[in-house]
Coordinates of C-alpha atoms and ligand atoms in Angstrom, one line a residue:
M1181 CA 33.7 104.2 186.2
N1182 CA 37.2 105.2 185.4
P1183 CA 37.3 108.9 185.1
D1184 CA 40.7 109.0 183.5
Y1185 CA 39.7 108.8 179.8
E1186 CA 39.1 111.6 177.5
H1187 CA 36.6 109.4 175.6
R1188 CA 34.8 106.5 177.1
T1189 CA 33.0 103.6 175.5
S1190 CA 30.5 105.5 173.5
P1191 CA 26.9 105.0 174.8
D1192 CA 25.7 105.2 171.2
P1193 CA 24.0 102.1 169.8
F1194 CA 26.2 99.7 168.1
A1195 CA 25.7 97.1 165.4
L1196 CA 26.6 93.6 166.8
D1197 CA 29.1 93.1 164.1
T1198 CA 31.0 96.2 165.2
L1199 CA 31.4 94.6 168.6
G1200 CA 33.1 91.5 167.2
W1201 CA 30.0 89.3 167.0
D1202 CA 30.3 86.5 164.5
E1203 CA 28.6 83.3 163.2
S1204 CA 29.7 81.2 166.2
F1205 CA 28.3 83.6 168.7
A1206 CA 25.1 84.0 166.6
S1207 CA 24.6 80.2 166.6
A1208 CA 25.3 79.9 170.3
F1209 CA 22.7 82.6 170.9
E1210 CA 20.1 81.0 168.7
R1211 CA 18.3 79.2 171.5
Y1212 CA 17.8 82.5 173.4
R1213 CA 15.8 84.3 170.7
G1214 CA 12.8 86.1 172.1
A1215 CA 13.0 87.9 175.4
Y1216 CA 16.8 87.9 175.5
T1217 CA 19.4 90.4 174.2
P1218 CA 23.1 89.7 173.5
G1219 CA 25.8 92.1 174.5
R1220 CA 29.5 92.4 175.2
V1221 CA 30.9 93.1 178.6
S1222 CA 32.9 96.3 178.6
S1223 CA 33.8 96.5 182.2
R1224 CA 33.2 95.0 185.6
H1225 CA 32.8 96.8 188.9
R1226 CA 32.6 94.0 191.6
T1227 CA 29.0 92.8 191.0
V1228 CA 27.9 95.2 188.4
F1229 CA 28.8 94.8 184.7
E1230 CA 28.7 97.3 181.9
V1231 CA 27.4 95.6 178.8
V1232 CA 27.4 97.2 175.3
T1233 CA 24.3 96.2 173.4
V1234 CA 22.7 97.2 170.1
S1235 CA 20.6 99.7 172.0
G1236 CA 23.5 101.3 174.0
L1237 CA 25.3 100.7 177.3
V1238 CA 23.5 98.6 179.9
Q1239 CA 24.3 98.0 183.6
A1240 CA 23.6 94.4 184.5
G1241 CA 23.9 92.1 187.5
L1242 CA 24.7 88.4 187.5
S1243 CA 21.9 85.8 187.7
G1244 CA 21.8 83.7 190.8
A1245 CA 22.3 80.6 188.7
L1246 CA 25.5 81.9 187.1
H1247 CA 26.7 83.1 190.5
R1248 CA 26.1 79.7 192.1
A1249 CA 27.8 77.9 189.3
G1250 CA 30.8 80.2 189.9
R1251 CA 30.7 81.5 186.3
M1252 CA 32.0 85.0 186.2
P1253 CA 31.8 87.0 183.0
A1254 CA 35.1 88.7 182.0
V1255 CA 35.6 91.9 180.0
G1256 CA 35.2 90.9 176.3
D1257 CA 32.7 88.2 177.0
F1258 CA 29.5 88.0 174.9
V1259 CA 26.7 87.5 177.4
V1260 CA 23.0 86.9 177.3
L1261 CA 20.9 89.6 179.0
L1262 CA 17.4 89.4 180.4
H1263 CA 15.7 92.7 181.0
R1264 CA 13.0 92.8 183.5
P1265 CA 10.8 95.8 182.6
E1266 CA 8.9 95.5 185.9
D1267 CA 11.9 96.7 188.0
G1268 CA 14.1 98.0 185.2
V1269 CA 16.8 95.5 186.1
S1270 CA 19.1 93.7 183.5
M1271 CA 20.5 90.4 184.4
I1272 CA 23.3 88.4 182.8
V1273 CA 21.9 84.9 182.5
D1274 CA 24.6 83.2 180.3
I1275 CA 28.1 83.6 178.9
L1276 CA 28.5 82.5 175.3
P1277 CA 31.4 80.1 174.6
R1278 CA 34.7 82.0 174.5
K1279 CA 36.8 82.0 171.3
T1280 CA 40.0 82.9 173.3
V1281 CA 40.6 83.2 177.1
F1282 CA 43.4 85.1 178.4
T1283 CA 44.4 84.1 182.0
R1284 CA 47.3 85.1 184.2
G1285 CA 48.0 81.6 185.4
I1286 CA 48.7 82.0 189.1
F1287 CA 47.5 79.0 191.1
G1288 CA 46.0 79.5 194.5
K1289 CA 44.0 82.5 193.3
G1290 CA 40.3 82.2 192.6
G1291 CA 39.6 80.4 189.3
D1292 CA 37.7 83.1 187.4
D1293 CA 39.7 86.0 188.8
Q1294 CA 42.5 84.6 186.7
V1295 CA 40.7 85.6 183.6
I1296 CA 42.1 88.8 182.2
A1297 CA 39.9 89.1 179.2
A1298 CA 37.9 87.0 176.7
N1299 CA 37.5 86.8 172.9
I1300 CA 40.7 88.7 172.2
D1301 CA 42.2 88.7 168.7
T1302 CA 45.5 90.4 169.4
V1303 CA 47.4 91.2 172.6
F1304 CA 49.7 94.2 172.6
I1305 CA 52.4 93.4 175.1
V1306 CA 53.5 96.9 176.0
T1307 CA 56.9 97.6 177.3
A1308 CA 58.8 100.9 177.4
A1309 CA 62.2 102.3 176.8
G1310 CA 64.1 102.4 180.0
S1311 CA 64.1 100.1 183.0
D1312 CA 60.9 98.2 182.0
L1313 CA 62.6 96.6 179.0
N1314 CA 63.3 93.1 180.1
S1315 CA 63.7 90.1 177.7
R1316 CA 62.9 87.5 180.4
R1317 CA 59.7 89.3 181.3
L1318 CA 58.7 89.5 177.7
E1319 CA 59.1 85.7 177.4
R1320 CA 56.7 85.2 180.3
Y1321 CA 54.1 87.5 178.6
L1322 CA 54.6 85.8 175.3
A1323 CA 54.0 82.4 176.9
I1324 CA 50.6 83.3 178.4
V1325 CA 49.5 85.1 175.2
H1326 CA 50.4 82.2 173.0
A1327 CA 48.4 79.9 175.3
S1328 CA 45.4 82.2 175.1
G1329 CA 44.8 81.7 171.4
A1330 CA 45.2 85.4 170.7
K1331 CA 48.1 86.7 168.6
P1332 CA 50.8 88.7 170.3
A1333 CA 52.5 91.9 169.2
I1334 CA 55.2 93.6 171.2
L1335 CA 55.1 97.4 171.5
I1336 CA 58.1 99.3 172.7
N1337 CA 56.6 102.6 173.9
K1338 CA 58.3 105.9 175.0
S1339 CA 60.7 105.8 172.0
D1340 CA 61.0 109.5 172.5
L1341 CA 63.0 108.8 175.6
A1342 CA 65.4 106.4 173.9
A1343 CA 68.7 107.6 172.4
D1344 CA 68.6 104.8 169.9
P1345 CA 65.2 103.3 169.5
S1346 CA 66.3 100.9 166.8
A1347 CA 68.8 99.3 169.2
L1348 CA 65.9 98.6 171.5
A1349 CA 63.9 97.0 168.7
E1350 CA 66.8 94.8 167.9
E1351 CA 67.3 93.7 171.5
V1352 CA 63.6 92.8 171.7
S1353 CA 63.7 91.0 168.3
S1354 CA 66.0 88.4 169.8
V1355 CA 63.2 87.1 172.0
A1356 CA 60.3 88.0 169.7
S1357 CA 61.0 85.3 167.0
E1358 CA 58.2 85.8 164.5
V1359 CA 56.1 88.1 166.7
P1360 CA 55.9 91.6 165.3
V1361 CA 57.8 94.3 167.2
V1362 CA 56.6 97.9 166.9
T1363 CA 58.4 101.0 168.3
I1364 CA 56.1 103.8 169.2
S1365 CA 55.7 106.9 171.3
A1366 CA 52.2 107.3 172.7
A1367 CA 53.2 110.8 173.9
T1368 CA 54.4 112.2 170.5
G1369 CA 52.2 109.9 168.3
S1370 CA 55.3 108.6 166.6
G1371 CA 54.8 105.1 165.0
L1372 CA 51.1 104.9 165.9
S1373 CA 50.1 104.3 162.3
L1374 CA 52.1 101.1 162.4
L1375 CA 49.4 99.8 164.7
D1376 CA 46.7 100.2 162.0
P1377 CA 46.9 96.7 160.7
F1378 CA 45.9 95.4 164.1
L1379 CA 43.2 97.9 164.8
L1380 CA 40.5 96.6 162.5
P1381 CA 36.7 97.0 162.7
G1382 CA 35.2 94.3 164.9
R1383 CA 38.6 93.0 166.0
T1384 CA 39.6 93.1 169.7
V1385 CA 43.0 94.1 171.0
A1386 CA 43.9 93.9 174.7
L1387 CA 46.9 95.8 176.1
I1388 CA 49.0 94.3 178.9
G1389 CA 52.3 95.2 180.5
S1390 CA 53.7 96.5 183.7
S1391 CA 52.3 99.6 185.4
G1392 CA 53.6 102.9 183.9
V1393 CA 54.6 101.6 180.5
G1394 CA 51.9 103.9 178.9
K1395 CA 49.0 101.5 178.1
S1396 CA 46.3 104.1 179.0
T1397 CA 48.2 106.9 177.3
L1398 CA 48.3 104.8 174.2
I1399 CA 44.6 104.1 174.3
N1400 CA 43.9 107.8 174.7
A1401 CA 46.2 108.6 171.8
L1402 CA 44.3 106.0 169.7
L1403 CA 40.9 107.3 170.7
R1404 CA 42.0 110.9 170.0
R1405 CA 43.6 109.9 166.7
T1406 CA 40.5 108.3 165.4
V1407 CA 38.2 111.0 166.6
Q1408 CA 40.3 114.0 165.9
D1409 CA 38.4 115.0 162.7
T1410 CA 35.0 115.0 164.4
R1411 CA 35.6 116.2 168.0
Q1412 CA 37.4 118.9 169.8
V1413 CA 39.7 117.2 172.3
R1414 CA 41.5 118.7 175.2
E1415 CA 45.3 118.4 174.9
Y1416 CA 46.7 115.5 176.8
D1417 CA 48.3 117.0 179.9
G1418 CA 50.9 114.3 180.5
K1419 CA 50.5 114.3 184.2
G1420 CA 50.6 110.6 184.6
R1421 CA 47.1 110.4 186.0
H1422 CA 46.3 107.2 184.2
K1423 CA 46.8 104.6 186.9
T1424 CA 44.3 102.1 185.7
S1425 CA 42.3 100.2 188.3
V1426 CA 39.5 98.9 186.2
R1427 CA 39.7 96.8 183.0
Q1428 CA 37.7 98.4 180.3
L1429 CA 36.8 98.0 176.6
F1430 CA 36.8 101.0 174.3
I1431 CA 35.5 101.3 170.8
L1432 CA 37.6 103.3 168.3
E1433 CA 35.9 105.4 165.7
N1434 CA 36.8 102.9 163.0
G1435 CA 35.1 100.1 165.0
A1436 CA 38.2 98.5 166.4
L1437 CA 37.9 97.4 170.0
V1438 CA 40.6 97.9 172.6
I1439 CA 40.8 96.8 176.2
D1440 CA 42.9 98.6 178.7
N1441 CA 44.2 96.6 181.7
P1442 CA 45.7 97.5 185.0
G1443 CA 49.4 96.8 185.1
L1444 CA 50.1 93.2 185.8
R1445 CA 52.2 92.6 188.9
E1446 CA 52.5 88.9 188.5
V1447 CA 52.5 86.6 185.5
G1448 CA 52.4 82.9 186.4
M1449 CA 53.2 80.0 184.1
G1450 CA 50.3 78.0 185.4
A1451 CA 48.0 78.4 182.4
S1452 CA 50.8 78.7 179.8
G1453 CA 50.9 75.1 178.7
S1454 CA 52.2 74.8 175.1
G1455 CA 52.6 78.6 175.1
I1456 CA 56.1 78.2 176.4
D1457 CA 57.1 76.1 173.4
D1458 CA 55.5 78.7 171.1
T1459 CA 57.6 81.3 172.7
F1460 CA 60.8 79.4 172.0
P1461 CA 60.2 78.1 168.4
E1462 CA 63.9 77.7 167.8
I1463 CA 64.2 75.3 170.8
R1464 CA 60.9 73.5 169.9
A1465 CA 62.2 72.9 166.4
L1466 CA 65.4 71.3 167.5
A1467 CA 63.9 69.4 170.5
A1468 CA 62.3 66.9 168.1
G1469 CA 65.9 65.6 167.4
C1470 CA 66.8 64.9 171.1
R1471 CA 67.3 61.3 172.0
F1472 CA 64.6 61.3 174.6
S1473 CA 61.2 62.6 173.7
D1474 CA 60.8 64.2 177.1
C1475 CA 64.3 65.7 177.1
R1476 CA 64.5 68.7 179.4
H1477 CA 67.7 69.8 177.7
E1478 CA 69.6 69.8 181.0
H1479 CA 71.9 66.8 181.5
E1480 CA 70.3 64.2 179.2
P1481 CA 72.6 62.4 176.7
G1482 CA 71.9 63.0 173.0
C1483 CA 70.5 66.4 173.6
V1484 CA 70.5 68.4 170.3
V1485 CA 69.4 71.6 172.0
R1486 CA 72.4 71.7 174.3
E1487 CA 74.6 70.9 171.4
A1488 CA 73.2 73.9 169.5
V1489 CA 73.9 76.1 172.5
E1490 CA 77.5 74.9 172.6
K1491 CA 77.8 75.7 169.0
G1492 CA 76.5 79.2 169.6
L1493 CA 73.4 78.6 167.5
I1494 CA 71.0 79.2 170.4
S1495 CA 71.6 81.7 173.1
Q1496 CA 72.5 80.2 176.6
D1497 CA 70.1 82.8 178.2
R1498 CA 67.2 81.6 176.0
L1499 CA 67.7 78.0 177.0
K1500 CA 68.1 78.9 180.7
S1501 CA 64.9 80.9 180.5
Y1502 CA 63.1 78.1 178.7
I1503 CA 64.1 75.5 181.3
R1504 CA 63.1 77.9 184.2
L1505 CA 59.7 78.6 182.8
N1506 CA 59.0 74.9 182.2
K1507 CA 60.1 74.1 185.8
E1508 CA 57.7 76.8 187.0
L1509 CA 54.9 75.3 184.9
A1510 CA 55.6 71.8 186.3
F1511 CA 55.6 73.2 189.9
Q1512 CA 52.4 75.1 189.4
Q1513 CA 50.7 72.1 187.9
E1514 CA 51.8 69.9 190.8
K1515 CA 50.5 72.5 193.2
A1516 CA 47.2 72.5 191.4
E1517 CA 47.0 68.7 191.6
I1518 CA 47.7 68.7 195.3
G1519 CA 45.0 71.3 195.7
L1520 CA 42.6 69.1 193.9
T1521 CA 43.5 66.1 196.0
R1522 CA 42.9 68.0 199.2
Y1523 CA 39.5 69.1 197.8
E1524 CA 38.7 65.6 196.8
R1525 CA 39.7 64.3 200.3
K1526 CA 37.4 66.8 201.9
R1527 CA 34.6 65.8 199.6
W1528 CA 35.2 62.2 200.4
K1529 CA 35.0 62.9 204.1
E1530 CA 31.7 64.7 203.6
V1531 CA 30.4 61.8 201.5
S1532 CA 31.5 59.1 203.9
K1533 CA 30.2 61.1 206.9
S1534 CA 26.7 61.3 205.4
A1535 CA 27.0 57.7 204.4
R1536 CA 27.7 56.8 208.0
H1537 CA 24.8 58.9 209.0
I1538 CA 22.5 56.9 206.8
S1539 CA 23.7 53.4 207.2
D1540 CA 25.7 53.6 210.4
F1541 CA 28.7 53.0 208.3
K1542 CA 31.9 52.3 210.3
E1543 CA 35.4 53.0 209.0
Ligands
LIG2567 N1 58.0 110.2 177.5 C1 56.9 109.5 177.4 N2 56.1 109.3 178.4 C2 55.0 108.5 178.3 C3 54.7 107.8 177.0 N3 53.6 107.1 177.2 C4 53.2 107.3 178.5 N4 54.1 108.1 179.1 C5 54.0 108.5 180.5 O1 54.1 107.3 181.4 C6 53.4 107.5 182.6 C7 52.5 106.2 182.8 O2 51.5 106.2 181.7 P1 50.2 105.4 181.8 O3 49.5 105.4 180.5 O4 49.4 105.8 183.0 O5 50.7 103.9 182.1 P2 49.9 102.5 182.2 O6 50.7 101.5 181.5 O7 48.5 102.7 181.8 O8 50.0 102.3 183.8 P3 48.9 101.4 184.7 O9 47.6 101.9 184.4 O10 49.4 101.7 186.1 O11 49.1 100.0 184.4 C8 52.6 108.8 182.4 O12 53.3 109.8 183.1 C9 52.6 109.0 180.9 O13 52.6 110.4 180.6 C10 55.6 108.1 175.9 O14 55.4 107.6 174.8 N5 56.7 108.9 176.1
LIG2568 MG1 46.7 102.4 182.8
LIG2569 ZN1 67.3 67.9 174.6

């Protein structure tokens, strides 16, 4: 449990709709009617999962079958629970198909540990006035969010520290394209009402960004804002004790769901796929006019994108960044393929060894 929050996921019972349940989950759950209960994973502590269900918060383990299949629920997943009254244990026996999957895309790390969260509608990419603000990093975040199926929004936090917050917003707008940019201060509460259109009942928002940008402070502010009429709340003491180590889903009073994440240290392009193109729509739009359909916009003749850079229509930095991220994607994909081949080779050795055993097969 993360002790750093003024309000936790409420243990009160919830209607499934409030948790983001919809028709597609309902039909996937259809075959489990009877002894099973659906729920949504709100946090994971190694092998124990906290799951919100219609009858409150449940602690559950993972079934042996899921474990053996290497299927690991992520925060935000809708899961199927089996409760064994004889020993009081709840077990996750299945994960319902995900609507969106948000992964960090670093090859070489365990498959399912890559998953940051599932079934996310909107991702708040949080940055802060000061040294964290970095256009190139924002492009990386945008690429993985676009690839996840969730919609991104960029939040510039700590506007109270900026001499000219609108200048920051303008700087960010140059990489944001059509992605909304919202300037806020989680500490003073300024701008928080601009987030209301994203914080809707049954919709899930995940917060990502570097450590220290104020993700947890923002969640506290949102929790406090939506409960302030009904509960007495201790004043936030601003001591920076919110270093988050566990990913966790919270439910705001109005039924919106928000997921706090630990600061991301590394964002790989491995799972970004077409997310890179979505991050650079101005380049994608022009690229269709390049002479070669696989033009990388480097040295190829008939490149419309480079021409646009020369004319000053597209920024040189943007094109450089686009090329670099695509190279990284290609490199990581290649690494993944080599990894697979090695695995296949090993499998083949095992298979041929057992074949030799059976039929005295000789190489
Ligand atoms: N001045 C100012 N400080 C803020 C604001 N929001 C957060 N902070 C401070 O920034 C520090 C880090 O805030 P956290 O909310 O812990 O940051 P985080 O993004 O959750 O960090 P990790 O959990 O490590 O990823 C704390 O000292 C906060 O008080 C803000 O709007 N203005
Ligand atoms: Mg935090
Ligand atoms: Zn080109």
